[in-house]
Every structure is written in structure tokens, then in C-alpha cells.
Amino acid sequence: MENKVLIDKLIASGALSQDNGQKLLQEASFAKRPVEELMYERRIIPEQALMDAKSQLLKAPYKKIDPQSITDQVLKTIPETTVRNFKVVPIELKEDLLVVGMVNPDDEKAQDALKFIARQLRVNLGIYLIPMSLWDTILRRYSPYRSEVEAAVKSISAFGKKMTPASQIVQLEAGQTGAEDAPIIRIVASTLKEAVFEQASDIHIEPQRNRLRIRFRLDGELREVASMPLELYQPIVSRIKVLSDLKIDETRVPQDGRFRTMLMGRDIDFRVATFPTPVGEKVAIRVLDPTVGLKGLKELGLMGRNLDIIQQGIEKPYGMVLITGPTGSGKTTTLYALMQGLNNDSVNIVSLEDPVEYYMDGLNQSQVHPEIGYDFASGLRQILRQDPDIIMVGEIRDNETAALAVHAALTGHIVLSTLHTNNAVGVIPRLLDMKVDSFLIPASLNLMVGQRLIPKLCQQCKEEKQLTPDLTREMEATLKEISEEDKKSFGIEAPYKVYESKGCSACKGKGISGRIAMFEILRMTRELAEVISRKGTEGDIVKEAERQHMITLRQDGVMKAVKGLVSLETVLRETELM
């Protein structure tokens, strides 16, 4: 199907805006890729809307299929190479009918391949249109991680000797790929693939006293996924060092590196950091998958009045938007979402990051290197000579960077950055503590955004639950503080219900499906400017936030709990001291 035909259909149906459609067509043309792949990677439109449009254009039936309903026996009917190359999956095998799902039912080569398989099996063919997500999931079942690793470890032991660290290092340094190298390469590749498939944010490769442990960080928590003989530790670490261009023979000091590769049809960036321990080097790998890390504002958890406020804030011609929260609260992800919303051909967006986490087309991204004197402060001075409209600074860490960011906002630029404080109310005291003149803050600061990340309930298995009297009282007390208008904007109304997820096949028994943020947004107003000018206390700022009817982190979380997005207990625990 032609890219333009699909885009026109989506625009006509209202699923895609004219501007986004044109931008997608341009990117697809430059990259020589189908627009459907770009939309899937970036989650630009709902999957159902895309399937409805394709089904109408191709005259192909679409049916939502549960991946768990496809048995291992059915998977054997079509080889992995065919599934991978032609984007097809077997769905069901009846007496004389093989039902197959196709991402591209109009692909003639794929049709020929399936007809050949049907003739071999002596069955007829039934075709359904399927989404990329189903194909991705089924493809992964053809090569399970644990069995791959076990096979690689067995093939190593077949040599009849242990691979010493010294011999492996020499081979890798020399660029050799002998028989002993292949299993190690396979183990590393399988681990990286599994991390991407599981949507892990980090991989930890850790030598223990008597084994090698591999853990993934999934939904904010570490989980062990593999345990291997300790003699494999050094070859695996050496392989990762080769990929990330690190010094193989340097094990005494930490090293940082990164590499990019194509996995499962996606451009994935891996950031590598080594750390010496008494039993060997620990390796931490940050997995930077744009399909997971790059999200829209709504996907992050912004909704109702909060979403309206932040959209209005970034539409102003200049001023600062500061995101605050503890480490690991998703601040950088929110910055990327804001830049995505602002990114178009009419503006020059320049960023200073440490490091650059996701590469985005249309942005001018720069990584700071403090060790050579190129830090946020010196980089900001250079940025102002690049004729920017929008400036993103990864973090305001010191007085000099704070002063330069305020200056940039005052001279007609939108400045996006992060700050380490506990909540939105703490932004102004923190700026004052960084020696920013109080009379400059009202003119330069637009929004202060506080956020926290909490687990999101699996939407497939969530069910209503009964609350204890104490929890009911806390929930009702919080909801009573929120205006009816705000509740309506969030889409909640009495009688209020809360939910829990006990686990199912979709969430692999965890009851959790990713994470979502709680937000609070404080606006700069005339009243807040007066509080700052008279050097008011943090308590005065809190009173102004109440006057603005700012939705607090706890209130935002409780409303998300009532919508069935998160657990009420988690919200109350995470906001207990606020």
C-alpha cells in the first residue's frame, strides 16, 4: 500500500492531523520505510484506528487476536524466516484450513510464500489483517531467550575446556571470531534482544562469587533473568566492551561508552557503563528504545486540566518550563515529549544533554563533556549564538547555569529544563538558593511541573476491589478537595471505584503494565509574582497554589486510581509525606 494513500485515509478519518501526516510522509520518504512502521514505533495513533483504515483500504478482514491463543504446534506450520521476512504469523490450523495473519495482505511475495506452504500442508488459506504489535510478539516466541542462552552455554562446554579470560580477550582484541567466540556473541545478542522485547530500561551484568547474574529493570524493579557459569563473565564483558569501543584491558577504573544497532526492526541505542568490584567489573547497560522512551503528553499521564495548562504554557513565545522530581521520576521523558510537541520546520530547537538519550529528527542535540570544559553553562553560551527558538537544558545543576537559563528566557526563548526539588512548590526557593535575583523569576518562569512515576495496572485483568474503611476515608477526603470541574475533566464521577490487577497472560502474571506519571503544575501568576517580590515563604507559595486550585500529586494520583489506571495504595504510599 502506498504511504500517501494510508496517510490520506487516516487524515480523512480524523485519526491523524494534516501536519503530522505530512511530516510522516517526508520522514518515510527520506528513510525509505513504510509510514506504518514509523507510526508503530512512535505510537502516534491508536492501533485500532490504523487497523480500521487499512482494513477498509485493502478490503481485508481485521480481527483482534489474543497472542496466547496461538499454540506452539500452530507456530511450527510457518518457519521463522518466513514470519520474519514477510511479516506473517500462523493463527490457527483446522482440518483443511490454515488461518494466517498478514501485516501487509497486498504483498504478492508474501502471498506466494504462504500459498507454497499451504500446498505443502495440503490445506486452504484464510487471511486476516494483523497489527505490527501482534507480529512482533509472535516473532519473539520463535526464539525464547532462556533456551538460546542454554544452547550457547552447552555449545561452549562442548569444547571440553574452560575459556580463560586471557585467551578470549586476545581473540576479541585481534578481531577473531573463532568457534569459541560464536556462543558468546550469541549470548550477548540474545540478552540485548530479550531486553528490548521485555521493554527493560536497564541490563545489569554482575559477577558474583560463584556465578554470573543478569538482571533486567522492568517497570522500575530489578528482576533476575539468567544465571551462568562464572567463567563466561569475562568473555561476555569483553564482547560488550568491543561493541561499545571501550578498553578491554582496563578493568581498574569505570568506563562509559555506547553503541547503536537494529533490533526487531528498530534503531536501538545502548549506553554502557562499567564499574570495578572485588569480584570483577559490573556492567550496566541503559536500553534506549525510542518506541518505549519517546511518548506523547497523554501517554505520560497528563490529562484533564493539567494537560490544558501545559499545552498553553509551551505555546507562549518565551519563558521557562521547569520539570522537577527525584532521580528516576521520568523528567527527561517529559522534556522529550514537550520537544516532540514543539518540533516543526518553523522553529530551531537546540538541546544540551548529558548524555543524549534519544536522537530525534529535526532537533539539534549536543552532549556536554565536563571533563574538557564543555558543560551546561559553557554550552548555553554557545547555544545563544545558534539563533535558537527553543532551548532544552538537560538539568540546571549550578548557579551559573541557572543564571544563563533565566537570561535566555528573558531574551525571547522558550527554555525547557529539569531541577532537583521534591515538588513544584520547591522550584522558586531552589532558584533563589541558586542566587537567581527574585525580580527576574516572575518574568522568566512560566510553569513549574512536579512529577512521580508509579506502576500502571494491567488494563486486561484489572477488576474492582473493596477498600478498607481507612483507605476509603483517605480517598474521599482527597477527592473532596478537588473541584467538580476538574473531576469532570479527568472523566471521573461518583460513585467512585478503585481497582486491582491480579495478573494475567498479557502482563505475565505481574498485574503491572509499564508506568505512568502523577503530575502537579504550578503557574506563574500576578499573585505568585507578588509573593516572590515580597520574599514570601514556601508556605505563602503553597497558599497561592491552593488559590490556583493546583491539582497536587496526590490528587492527580487518586483520580488516576479511580479511573483504574493505578493502585490507590501505591498512590497514597508515594505521596505520604506531601
XYZ file of C-alpha atoms in Angstrom, residues 4 12 16 55 126 160 265 271 291 311 340 346 355 370 389 462 493 497 504:
19
model
C 0.219 8.589 0.833
C -9.870 11.852 6.478
C -4.175 11.915 12.232
C -8.963 -2.928 6.533
C -7.587 -17.979 5.350
C 35.884 -29.683 26.632
C 13.362 -3.635 13.005
C 24.542 3.177 26.862
C 9.287 3.210 20.817
C -0.168 22.921 26.374
C 8.128 16.488 20.181
C 9.466 26.721 11.532
C 24.052 12.296 27.676
C 32.500 18.440 31.534
C 13.810 29.488 19.276
C -7.964 -5.096 36.315
C -17.787 10.784 38.683
C -14.484 2.816 42.418
C -2.839 -12.489 33.525
